[in-house]
JSON list of C-alpha atoms in Angstrom, two decimals:
[
{"chain": "A", "resi": 9, "resn": "UNK", "atom": "CA", "xyz": [-46.22, 71.65, -4.07]},
{"chain": "A", "resi": 10, "resn": "UNK", "atom": "CA", "xyz": [-46.46, 70.87, -0.30]},
{"chain": "A", "resi": 11, "resn": "UNK", "atom": "CA", "xyz": [-43.70, 68.87, 1.18]},
{"chain": "A", "resi": 12, "resn": "UNK", "atom": "CA", "xyz": [-43.90, 66.07, 3.36]},
{"chain": "A", "resi": 13, "resn": "UNK", "atom": "CA", "xyz": [-46.71, 67.16, 5.93]},
{"chain": "A", "resi": 14, "resn": "UNK", "atom": "CA", "xyz": [-46.64, 65.21, 9.68]},
{"chain": "A", "resi": 15, "resn": "UNK", "atom": "CA", "xyz": [-49.19, 65.77, 12.45]},
{"chain": "A", "resi": 16, "resn": "UNK", "atom": "CA", "xyz": [-49.93, 66.44, 15.06]},
{"chain": "A", "resi": 17, "resn": "UNK", "atom": "CA", "xyz": [-46.46, 68.45, 15.56]},
{"chain": "A", "resi": 18, "resn": "UNK", "atom": "CA", "xyz": [-46.57, 67.62, 19.13]},
{"chain": "A", "resi": 19, "resn": "UNK", "atom": "CA", "xyz": [-48.74, 64.65, 20.84]},
{"chain": "A", "resi": 20, "resn": "UNK", "atom": "CA", "xyz": [-48.83, 64.09, 24.67]},
{"chain": "A", "resi": 21, "resn": "UNK", "atom": "CA", "xyz": [-49.82, 60.67, 26.03]},
{"chain": "A", "resi": 22, "resn": "UNK", "atom": "CA", "xyz": [-49.88, 59.15, 29.65]},
{"chain": "A", "resi": 23, "resn": "UNK", "atom": "CA", "xyz": [-48.64, 55.95, 29.70]},
{"chain": "A", "resi": 24, "resn": "UNK", "atom": "CA", "xyz": [-50.68, 52.87, 28.42]},
{"chain": "A", "resi": 25, "resn": "UNK", "atom": "CA", "xyz": [-52.44, 54.90, 25.95]},
{"chain": "A", "resi": 26, "resn": "UNK", "atom": "CA", "xyz": [-52.10, 54.63, 21.96]},
{"chain": "A", "resi": 27, "resn": "UNK", "atom": "CA", "xyz": [-50.38, 57.24, 19.78]},
{"chain": "A", "resi": 28, "resn": "UNK", "atom": "CA", "xyz": [-51.44, 57.90, 16.15]},
{"chain": "A", "resi": 29, "resn": "UNK", "atom": "CA", "xyz": [-49.07, 59.41, 13.83]},
{"chain": "A", "resi": 30, "resn": "UNK", "atom": "CA", "xyz": [-49.67, 60.78, 10.53]},
{"chain": "A", "resi": 31, "resn": "UNK", "atom": "CA", "xyz": [-47.54, 61.32, 7.53]},
{"chain": "A", "resi": 32, "resn": "UNK", "atom": "CA", "xyz": [-48.71, 62.58, 4.10]},
{"chain": "A", "resi": 33, "resn": "UNK", "atom": "CA", "xyz": [-45.83, 62.25, 1.53]},
{"chain": "A", "resi": 34, "resn": "UNK", "atom": "CA", "xyz": [-44.82, 64.76, -1.17]},
{"chain": "A", "resi": 35, "resn": "UNK", "atom": "CA", "xyz": [-47.12, 64.61, -4.29]},
{"chain": "A", "resi": 36, "resn": "UNK", "atom": "CA", "xyz": [-46.02, 62.16, -6.32]},
{"chain": "A", "resi": 37, "resn": "UNK", "atom": "CA", "xyz": [-44.04, 60.25, -3.66]},
{"chain": "A", "resi": 38, "resn": "UNK", "atom": "CA", "xyz": [-45.09, 56.42, -3.10]},
{"chain": "A", "resi": 39, "resn": "UNK", "atom": "CA", "xyz": [-42.34, 55.63, -0.85]},
{"chain": "A", "resi": 40, "resn": "UNK", "atom": "CA", "xyz": [-42.70, 56.54, 2.94]},
{"chain": "A", "resi": 41, "resn": "UNK", "atom": "CA", "xyz": [-39.81, 55.78, 5.71]},
{"chain": "A", "resi": 42, "resn": "UNK", "atom": "CA", "xyz": [-40.23, 56.45, 9.21]},
{"chain": "A", "resi": 43, "resn": "UNK", "atom": "CA", "xyz": [-37.39, 57.25, 11.59]},
{"chain": "A", "resi": 44, "resn": "UNK", "atom": "CA", "xyz": [-37.20, 57.66, 15.28]},
{"chain": "A", "resi": 45, "resn": "UNK", "atom": "CA", "xyz": [-34.76, 60.06, 17.10]},
{"chain": "A", "resi": 46, "resn": "UNK", "atom": "CA", "xyz": [-34.15, 60.23, 20.75]},
{"chain": "A", "resi": 47, "resn": "UNK", "atom": "CA", "xyz": [-32.64, 63.17, 22.55]},
{"chain": "A", "resi": 48, "resn": "UNK", "atom": "CA", "xyz": [-28.96, 63.43, 21.69]},
{"chain": "A", "resi": 49, "resn": "UNK", "atom": "CA", "xyz": [-29.14, 60.30, 18.99]},
{"chain": "A", "resi": 50, "resn": "UNK", "atom": "CA", "xyz": [-29.06, 59.87, 15.70]},
{"chain": "A", "resi": 51, "resn": "UNK", "atom": "CA", "xyz": [-32.34, 58.96, 13.48]},
{"chain": "A", "resi": 52, "resn": "UNK", "atom": "CA", "xyz": [-33.12, 55.14, 13.59]},
{"chain": "A", "resi": 53, "resn": "UNK", "atom": "CA", "xyz": [-34.80, 53.51, 10.47]},
{"chain": "A", "resi": 54, "resn": "UNK", "atom": "CA", "xyz": [-37.86, 52.01, 11.84]},
{"chain": "A", "resi": 55, "resn": "UNK", "atom": "CA", "xyz": [-39.92, 50.91, 8.52]},
{"chain": "A", "resi": 56, "resn": "UNK", "atom": "CA", "xyz": [-40.22, 51.48, 5.06]},
{"chain": "A", "resi": 57, "resn": "UNK", "atom": "CA", "xyz": [-43.83, 51.56, 2.96]},
{"chain": "A", "resi": 58, "resn": "UNK", "atom": "CA", "xyz": [-44.68, 51.60, -0.39]},
{"chain": "A", "resi": 59, "resn": "UNK", "atom": "CA", "xyz": [-48.60, 51.82, -1.20]},
{"chain": "A", "resi": 60, "resn": "UNK", "atom": "CA", "xyz": [-50.14, 49.20, 0.81]},
{"chain": "A", "resi": 61, "resn": "UNK", "atom": "CA", "xyz": [-47.22, 47.47, 1.36]},
{"chain": "A", "resi": 62, "resn": "UNK", "atom": "CA", "xyz": [-44.45, 47.19, 4.24]},
{"chain": "A", "resi": 63, "resn": "UNK", "atom": "CA", "xyz": [-41.16, 46.78, 2.50]},
{"chain": "A", "resi": 64, "resn": "UNK", "atom": "CA", "xyz": [-38.48, 46.73, 5.33]},
{"chain": "A", "resi": 65, "resn": "UNK", "atom": "CA", "xyz": [-39.72, 46.94, 8.99]},
{"chain": "A", "resi": 66, "resn": "UNK", "atom": "CA", "xyz": [-36.38, 45.67, 10.66]},
{"chain": "A", "resi": 67, "resn": "UNK", "atom": "CA", "xyz": [-36.48, 48.82, 12.95]},
{"chain": "A", "resi": 68, "resn": "UNK", "atom": "CA", "xyz": [-39.55, 48.50, 14.32]},
{"chain": "A", "resi": 69, "resn": "UNK", "atom": "CA", "xyz": [-39.99, 46.91, 17.67]},
{"chain": "A", "resi": 70, "resn": "UNK", "atom": "CA", "xyz": [-41.62, 43.73, 17.63]},
{"chain": "A", "resi": 71, "resn": "UNK", "atom": "CA", "xyz": [-44.43, 44.66, 20.17]},
{"chain": "A", "resi": 72, "resn": "UNK", "atom": "CA", "xyz": [-46.80, 47.53, 20.44]},
{"chain": "A", "resi": 73, "resn": "UNK", "atom": "CA", "xyz": [-45.71, 49.38, 17.22]},
{"chain": "A", "resi": 74, "resn": "UNK", "atom": "CA", "xyz": [-47.37, 49.03, 13.82]},
{"chain": "A", "resi": 75, "resn": "UNK", "atom": "CA", "xyz": [-47.50, 50.78, 10.48]},
{"chain": "A", "resi": 76, "resn": "UNK", "atom": "CA", "xyz": [-49.45, 51.03, 7.55]},
{"chain": "A", "resi": 77, "resn": "UNK", "atom": "CA", "xyz": [-49.81, 53.00, 4.48]},
{"chain": "A", "resi": 78, "resn": "UNK", "atom": "CA", "xyz": [-53.49, 52.48, 2.57]},
{"chain": "A", "resi": 79, "resn": "UNK", "atom": "CA", "xyz": [-54.33, 53.01, -0.64]},
{"chain": "A", "resi": 80, "resn": "UNK", "atom": "CA", "xyz": [-55.64, 56.25, 0.11]},
{"chain": "A", "resi": 81, "resn": "UNK", "atom": "CA", "xyz": [-54.74, 58.62, 2.73]},
{"chain": "A", "resi": 82, "resn": "UNK", "atom": "CA", "xyz": [-51.80, 59.24, 4.80]},
{"chain": "A", "resi": 83, "resn": "UNK", "atom": "CA", "xyz": [-49.09, 56.53, 6.54]},
{"chain": "A", "resi": 84, "resn": "UNK", "atom": "CA", "xyz": [-49.94, 55.90, 9.99]},
{"chain": "A", "resi": 85, "resn": "UNK", "atom": "CA", "xyz": [-47.60, 55.08, 12.77]},
{"chain": "A", "resi": 86, "resn": "UNK", "atom": "CA", "xyz": [-49.41, 53.42, 15.64]},
{"chain": "A", "resi": 87, "resn": "UNK", "atom": "CA", "xyz": [-48.12, 52.71, 19.08]},
{"chain": "A", "resi": 88, "resn": "UNK", "atom": "CA", "xyz": [-50.26, 50.87, 21.58]},
{"chain": "A", "resi": 89, "resn": "UNK", "atom": "CA", "xyz": [-49.50, 51.10, 25.27]},
{"chain": "A", "resi": 90, "resn": "UNK", "atom": "CA", "xyz": [-46.95, 53.80, 25.03]},
{"chain": "A", "resi": 91, "resn": "UNK", "atom": "CA", "xyz": [-44.19, 53.54, 27.61]},
{"chain": "A", "resi": 92, "resn": "UNK", "atom": "CA", "xyz": [-42.15, 56.54, 28.73]},
{"chain": "A", "resi": 93, "resn": "UNK", "atom": "CA", "xyz": [-39.24, 55.33, 26.59]},
{"chain": "A", "resi": 94, "resn": "UNK", "atom": "CA", "xyz": [-41.58, 55.96, 23.21]},
{"chain": "A", "resi": 95, "resn": "UNK", "atom": "CA", "xyz": [-40.80, 59.76, 24.01]},
{"chain": "A", "resi": 96, "resn": "UNK", "atom": "CA", "xyz": [-39.12, 60.91, 20.99]},
{"chain": "A", "resi": 97, "resn": "UNK", "atom": "CA", "xyz": [-39.38, 62.77, 18.04]},
{"chain": "A", "resi": 98, "resn": "UNK", "atom": "CA", "xyz": [-40.72, 60.80, 14.97]},
{"chain": "A", "resi": 99, "resn": "UNK", "atom": "CA", "xyz": [-39.87, 61.75, 11.44]},
{"chain": "A", "resi": 100, "resn": "UNK", "atom": "CA", "xyz": [-41.35, 60.54, 8.36]},
{"chain": "A", "resi": 101, "resn": "UNK", "atom": "CA", "xyz": [-39.80, 61.00, 5.01]},
{"chain": "A", "resi": 102, "resn": "UNK", "atom": "CA", "xyz": [-40.36, 60.29, 1.36]},
{"chain": "A", "resi": 103, "resn": "UNK", "atom": "CA", "xyz": [-39.00, 59.56, -1.97]},
{"chain": "A", "resi": 104, "resn": "UNK", "atom": "CA", "xyz": [-39.96, 59.40, -5.51]},
{"chain": "A", "resi": 105, "resn": "UNK", "atom": "CA", "xyz": [-38.27, 56.03, -6.32]},
{"chain": "A", "resi": 106, "resn": "UNK", "atom": "CA", "xyz": [-37.00, 53.02, -5.16]},
{"chain": "A", "resi": 107, "resn": "UNK", "atom": "CA", "xyz": [-33.55, 53.73, -6.17]},
{"chain": "A", "resi": 108, "resn": "UNK", "atom": "CA", "xyz": [-33.21, 57.32, -5.08]},
{"chain": "A", "resi": 109, "resn": "UNK", "atom": "CA", "xyz": [-31.42, 57.97, -1.80]},
{"chain": "A", "resi": 110, "resn": "UNK", "atom": "CA", "xyz": [-32.82, 61.53, -1.69]},
{"chain": "A", "resi": 111, "resn": "UNK", "atom": "CA", "xyz": [-35.18, 61.75, 1.36]},
{"chain": "A", "resi": 112, "resn": "UNK", "atom": "CA", "xyz": [-37.76, 64.66, 1.68]},
{"chain": "A", "resi": 113, "resn": "UNK", "atom": "CA", "xyz": [-38.64, 64.76, 5.37]},
{"chain": "A", "resi": 114, "resn": "UNK", "atom": "CA", "xyz": [-41.42, 66.31, 7.34]},
{"chain": "A", "resi": 115, "resn": "UNK", "atom": "CA", "xyz": [-41.23, 68.67, 10.47]},
{"chain": "A", "resi": 116, "resn": "UNK", "atom": "CA", "xyz": [-41.86, 65.45, 12.80]},
{"chain": "A", "resi": 117, "resn": "UNK", "atom": "CA", "xyz": [-43.55, 64.64, 15.78]},
{"chain": "A", "resi": 118, "resn": "UNK", "atom": "CA", "xyz": [-42.44, 65.33, 18.79]},
{"chain": "A", "resi": 119, "resn": "UNK", "atom": "CA", "xyz": [-44.30, 62.58, 21.48]},
{"chain": "A", "resi": 120, "resn": "UNK", "atom": "CA", "xyz": [-44.20, 63.07, 24.95]},
{"chain": "A", "resi": 121, "resn": "UNK", "atom": "CA", "xyz": [-45.43, 59.98, 27.37]},
{"chain": "A", "resi": 122, "resn": "UNK", "atom": "CA", "xyz": [-46.09, 61.45, 30.85]},
{"chain": "B", "resi": 3, "resn": "UNK", "atom": "CA", "xyz": [-19.60, 48.00, 15.26]},
{"chain": "B", "resi": 4, "resn": "UNK", "atom": "CA", "xyz": [-22.10, 50.51, 14.30]},
{"chain": "B", "resi": 5, "resn": "UNK", "atom": "CA", "xyz": [-22.98, 50.34, 10.79]},
{"chain": "B", "resi": 6, "resn": "UNK", "atom": "CA", "xyz": [-22.38, 54.09, 10.43]},
{"chain": "B", "resi": 7, "resn": "UNK", "atom": "CA", "xyz": [-19.82, 56.00, 12.91]},
{"chain": "B", "resi": 8, "resn": "UNK", "atom": "CA", "xyz": [-19.34, 59.97, 13.56]},
{"chain": "B", "resi": 9, "resn": "UNK", "atom": "CA", "xyz": [-17.59, 61.71, 15.96]},
{"chain": "B", "resi": 10, "resn": "UNK", "atom": "CA", "xyz": [-20.20, 63.57, 17.61]},
{"chain": "B", "resi": 11, "resn": "UNK", "atom": "CA", "xyz": [-18.05, 66.40, 18.63]},
{"chain": "B", "resi": 12, "resn": "UNK", "atom": "CA", "xyz": [-18.76, 69.06, 19.16]},
{"chain": "B", "resi": 13, "resn": "UNK", "atom": "CA", "xyz": [-16.63, 71.22, 16.88]},
{"chain": "B", "resi": 14, "resn": "UNK", "atom": "CA", "xyz": [-16.02, 74.72, 17.73]},
{"chain": "B", "resi": 15, "resn": "UNK", "atom": "CA", "xyz": [-14.79, 76.80, 14.74]},
{"chain": "B", "resi": 16, "resn": "UNK", "atom": "CA", "xyz": [-14.10, 80.31, 14.25]},
{"chain": "B", "resi": 17, "resn": "UNK", "atom": "CA", "xyz": [-16.09, 82.19, 11.52]},
{"chain": "B", "resi": 18, "resn": "UNK", "atom": "CA", "xyz": [-13.79, 81.86, 8.19]},
{"chain": "B", "resi": 19, "resn": "UNK", "atom": "CA", "xyz": [-12.17, 78.65, 9.34]},
{"chain": "B", "resi": 20, "resn": "UNK", "atom": "CA", "xyz": [-11.98, 75.36, 7.50]},
{"chain": "B", "resi": 21, "resn": "UNK", "atom": "CA", "xyz": [-13.45, 72.12, 9.07]},
{"chain": "B", "resi": 22, "resn": "UNK", "atom": "CA", "xyz": [-13.39, 68.57, 8.16]},
{"chain": "B", "resi": 23, "resn": "UNK", "atom": "CA", "xyz": [-15.40, 65.43, 9.59]},
{"chain": "B", "resi": 24, "resn": "UNK", "atom": "CA", "xyz": [-15.25, 61.89, 8.61]},
{"chain": "B", "resi": 25, "resn": "UNK", "atom": "CA", "xyz": [-17.67, 59.27, 8.84]},
{"chain": "B", "resi": 26, "resn": "UNK", "atom": "CA", "xyz": [-16.78, 55.44, 8.62]},
{"chain": "B", "resi": 27, "resn": "UNK", "atom": "CA", "xyz": [-19.20, 52.64, 7.69]},
{"chain": "B", "resi": 28, "resn": "UNK", "atom": "CA", "xyz": [-19.24, 49.04, 8.05]},
{"chain": "B", "resi": 29, "resn": "UNK", "atom": "CA", "xyz": [-20.71, 47.32, 5.03]},
{"chain": "B", "resi": 30, "resn": "UNK", "atom": "CA", "xyz": [-18.53, 47.25, 2.22]},
{"chain": "B", "resi": 31, "resn": "UNK", "atom": "CA", "xyz": [-21.43, 46.62, 0.02]},
{"chain": "B", "resi": 32, "resn": "UNK", "atom": "CA", "xyz": [-22.82, 50.20, 0.54]},
{"chain": "B", "resi": 33, "resn": "UNK", "atom": "CA", "xyz": [-23.99, 51.75, -2.73]},
{"chain": "B", "resi": 34, "resn": "UNK", "atom": "CA", "xyz": [-24.71, 55.06, -1.84]},
{"chain": "B", "resi": 35, "resn": "UNK", "atom": "CA", "xyz": [-23.64, 58.20, 0.29]},
{"chain": "B", "resi": 36, "resn": "UNK", "atom": "CA", "xyz": [-25.01, 61.56, 1.60]},
{"chain": "B", "resi": 37, "resn": "UNK", "atom": "CA", "xyz": [-24.59, 64.14, 3.62]},
{"chain": "B", "resi": 38, "resn": "UNK", "atom": "CA", "xyz": [-27.72, 65.59, 5.59]},
{"chain": "B", "resi": 39, "resn": "UNK", "atom": "CA", "xyz": [-27.99, 68.68, 7.54]},
{"chain": "B", "resi": 40, "resn": "UNK", "atom": "CA", "xyz": [-29.88, 69.23, 10.64]},
{"chain": "B", "resi": 41, "resn": "UNK", "atom": "CA", "xyz": [-30.74, 72.33, 12.54]},
{"chain": "B", "resi": 42, "resn": "UNK", "atom": "CA", "xyz": [-32.04, 72.36, 16.25]},
{"chain": "B", "resi": 43, "resn": "UNK", "atom": "CA", "xyz": [-34.07, 69.28, 16.22]},
{"chain": "B", "resi": 44, "resn": "UNK", "atom": "CA", "xyz": [-35.79, 70.26, 12.90]},
{"chain": "B", "resi": 45, "resn": "UNK", "atom": "CA", "xyz": [-35.96, 67.65, 10.20]},
{"chain": "B", "resi": 46, "resn": "UNK", "atom": "CA", "xyz": [-32.75, 66.83, 8.60]},
{"chain": "B", "resi": 47, "resn": "UNK", "atom": "CA", "xyz": [-32.40, 68.27, 5.12]},
{"chain": "B", "resi": 48, "resn": "UNK", "atom": "CA", "xyz": [-30.27, 66.92, 2.06]},
{"chain": "B", "resi": 49, "resn": "UNK", "atom": "CA", "xyz": [-26.91, 68.80, 1.88]},
{"chain": "B", "resi": 50, "resn": "UNK", "atom": "CA", "xyz": [-25.30, 66.77, -1.02]},
{"chain": "B", "resi": 51, "resn": "UNK", "atom": "CA", "xyz": [-24.71, 63.56, -2.27]},
{"chain": "B", "resi": 52, "resn": "UNK", "atom": "CA", "xyz": [-21.61, 61.58, -2.13]},
{"chain": "B", "resi": 53, "resn": "UNK", "atom": "CA", "xyz": [-19.61, 60.54, -5.34]},
{"chain": "B", "resi": 54, "resn": "UNK", "atom": "CA", "xyz": [-16.75, 58.29, -5.94]},
{"chain": "B", "resi": 55, "resn": "UNK", "atom": "CA", "xyz": [-14.74, 60.87, -7.88]},
{"chain": "B", "resi": 56, "resn": "UNK", "atom": "CA", "xyz": [-15.45, 63.36, -4.58]},
{"chain": "B", "resi": 57, "resn": "UNK", "atom": "CA", "xyz": [-17.75, 66.11, -5.52]},
{"chain": "B", "resi": 58, "resn": "UNK", "atom": "CA", "xyz": [-17.80, 69.99, -4.60]},
{"chain": "B", "resi": 59, "resn": "UNK", "atom": "CA", "xyz": [-20.81, 72.30, -4.35]},
{"chain": "B", "resi": 60, "resn": "UNK", "atom": "CA", "xyz": [-19.75, 76.01, -3.29]},
{"chain": "B", "resi": 61, "resn": "UNK", "atom": "CA", "xyz": [-17.91, 75.95, -0.04]},
{"chain": "B", "resi": 62, "resn": "UNK", "atom": "CA", "xyz": [-18.57, 72.44, 0.35]},
{"chain": "B", "resi": 63, "resn": "UNK", "atom": "CA", "xyz": [-16.68, 69.18, -0.66]},
{"chain": "B", "resi": 64, "resn": "UNK", "atom": "CA", "xyz": [-17.55, 65.81, -0.46]},
{"chain": "B", "resi": 65, "resn": "UNK", "atom": "CA", "xyz": [-15.10, 62.67, -0.75]},
{"chain": "B", "resi": 66, "resn": "UNK", "atom": "CA", "xyz": [-15.44, 58.97, -0.48]},
{"chain": "B", "resi": 67, "resn": "UNK", "atom": "CA", "xyz": [-12.83, 56.70, 0.08]},
{"chain": "B", "resi": 68, "resn": "UNK", "atom": "CA", "xyz": [-14.22, 52.90, -0.73]},
{"chain": "B", "resi": 69, "resn": "UNK", "atom": "CA", "xyz": [-10.78, 51.14, 0.25]},
{"chain": "B", "resi": 70, "resn": "UNK", "atom": "CA", "xyz": [-10.68, 52.61, 4.01]},
{"chain": "B", "resi": 71, "resn": "UNK", "atom": "CA", "xyz": [-14.73, 52.59, 4.21]},
{"chain": "B", "resi": 72, "resn": "UNK", "atom": "CA", "xyz": [-15.26, 56.24, 4.94]},
{"chain": "B", "resi": 73, "resn": "UNK", "atom": "CA", "xyz": [-16.74, 59.53, 3.68]},
{"chain": "B", "resi": 74, "resn": "UNK", "atom": "CA", "xyz": [-15.59, 63.22, 4.19]},
{"chain": "B", "resi": 75, "resn": "UNK", "atom": "CA", "xyz": [-17.17, 66.58, 4.54]},
{"chain": "B", "resi": 76, "resn": "UNK", "atom": "CA", "xyz": [-15.10, 69.85, 4.22]},
{"chain": "B", "resi": 77, "resn": "UNK", "atom": "CA", "xyz": [-16.55, 73.03, 4.52]},
{"chain": "B", "resi": 78, "resn": "UNK", "atom": "CA", "xyz": [-14.35, 76.22, 3.46]},
{"chain": "B", "resi": 79, "resn": "UNK", "atom": "CA", "xyz": [-14.74, 79.79, 4.73]},
{"chain": "B", "resi": 80, "resn": "UNK", "atom": "CA", "xyz": [-17.26, 78.60, 7.23]},
{"chain": "B", "resi": 81, "resn": "UNK", "atom": "CA", "xyz": [-20.16, 80.89, 8.00]},
{"chain": "B", "resi": 82, "resn": "UNK", "atom": "CA", "xyz": [-22.35, 81.48, 11.28]},
{"chain": "B", "resi": 83, "resn": "UNK", "atom": "CA", "xyz": [-25.43, 79.78, 9.36]},
{"chain": "B", "resi": 84, "resn": "UNK", "atom": "CA", "xyz": [-23.26, 76.62, 9.01]},
{"chain": "B", "resi": 85, "resn": "UNK", "atom": "CA", "xyz": [-23.79, 75.80, 12.35]},
{"chain": "B", "resi": 86, "resn": "UNK", "atom": "CA", "xyz": [-25.97, 72.59, 12.60]},
{"chain": "B", "resi": 87, "resn": "UNK", "atom": "CA", "xyz": [-25.59, 69.01, 13.44]},
{"chain": "B", "resi": 88, "resn": "UNK", "atom": "CA", "xyz": [-24.09, 66.98, 10.01]},
{"chain": "B", "resi": 89, "resn": "UNK", "atom": "CA", "xyz": [-25.51, 63.48, 9.53]},
{"chain": "B", "resi": 90, "resn": "UNK", "atom": "CA", "xyz": [-23.68, 60.93, 7.54]},
{"chain": "B", "resi": 91, "resn": "UNK", "atom": "CA", "xyz": [-26.28, 58.66, 5.48]},
{"chain": "B", "resi": 92, "resn": "UNK", "atom": "CA", "xyz": [-25.30, 55.57, 3.98]},
{"chain": "B", "resi": 93, "resn": "UNK", "atom": "CA", "xyz": [-27.61, 53.07, 1.83]},
{"chain": "B", "resi": 94, "resn": "UNK", "atom": "CA", "xyz": [-26.64, 50.15, 3.24]},
{"chain": "B", "resi": 95, "resn": "UNK", "atom": "CA", "xyz": [-29.37, 47.96, 0.97]},
{"chain": "B", "resi": 96, "resn": "UNK", "atom": "CA", "xyz": [-32.02, 48.60, -1.12]},
{"chain": "B", "resi": 97, "resn": "UNK", "atom": "CA", "xyz": [-33.91, 51.82, 0.34]},
{"chain": "B", "resi": 98, "resn": "UNK", "atom": "CA", "xyz": [-32.77, 51.19, 3.75]},
{"chain": "B", "resi": 99, "resn": "UNK", "atom": "CA", "xyz": [-30.80, 54.68, 4.37]},
{"chain": "B", "resi": 100, "resn": "UNK", "atom": "CA", "xyz": [-28.70, 54.26, 7.54]},
{"chain": "B", "resi": 101, "resn": "UNK", "atom": "CA", "xyz": [-27.71, 57.52, 9.84]},
{"chain": "B", "resi": 102, "resn": "UNK", "atom": "CA", "xyz": [-24.88, 58.26, 11.81]},
{"chain": "B", "resi": 103, "resn": "UNK", "atom": "CA", "xyz": [-25.31, 59.93, 15.07]},
{"chain": "B", "resi": 104, "resn": "UNK", "atom": "CA", "xyz": [-24.54, 63.15, 13.68]},
{"chain": "B", "resi": 105, "resn": "UNK", "atom": "CA", "xyz": [-21.29, 65.62, 14.15]},
{"chain": "B", "resi": 106, "resn": "UNK", "atom": "CA", "xyz": [-22.30, 68.84, 15.91]},
{"chain": "B", "resi": 107, "resn": "UNK", "atom": "CA", "xyz": [-20.42, 72.20, 14.14]},
{"chain": "B", "resi": 108, "resn": "UNK", "atom": "CA", "xyz": [-20.78, 75.51, 15.86]},
{"chain": "B", "resi": 109, "resn": "UNK", "atom": "CA", "xyz": [-19.28, 78.34, 14.17]},
{"chain": "B", "resi": 110, "resn": "UNK", "atom": "CA", "xyz": [-18.18, 81.17, 16.65]},
{"chain": "B", "resi": 111, "resn": "UNK", "atom": "CA", "xyz": [-17.92, 84.76, 15.39]}
]
């Protein structure tokens, strides 16, 4: 029973390029969350999705960031026209149900913007 | 005021000592509370849920004080392997879990 799978583990982009981060939840989980962690800081909530729906995107920057969780395939966090300040660890987590507070995290994607 | 606040530490304690840290939250309507552990920038992992009556899991004890809006984590007989960052997590609304900044703990031999 594979856990939450994120790829790539490390992603290097130049300023202005696009970054696409992928997350496959645990088998049987239909709730996906994205968090961002800057160096020496805690995890910041970005977005919560269920299959084909964005439930809460209150933590997403208004521009350049988008997320989706299609019916088939992984959840994607997309960052357009990356800037140096986007450099961070991006963690995806999944849960089994809407009322569960137990999150299972992936290993994260470390994004470095040159 | 931050939704969830923790003393970032670091806490440096000798092996075998007892250590405790608190976490305060601002939203009195918060429903659920958890402690997560994060090692060396790896993914966070659930350590334990925090129940109203307090709960214990081996050397770890978690307590909730709704009146003062804080939760606590106590670690007894600390081990070297307990060195990590401990994250206080509060379920603010629906499925939105808010993480504290984390408290860094180092257990020294």
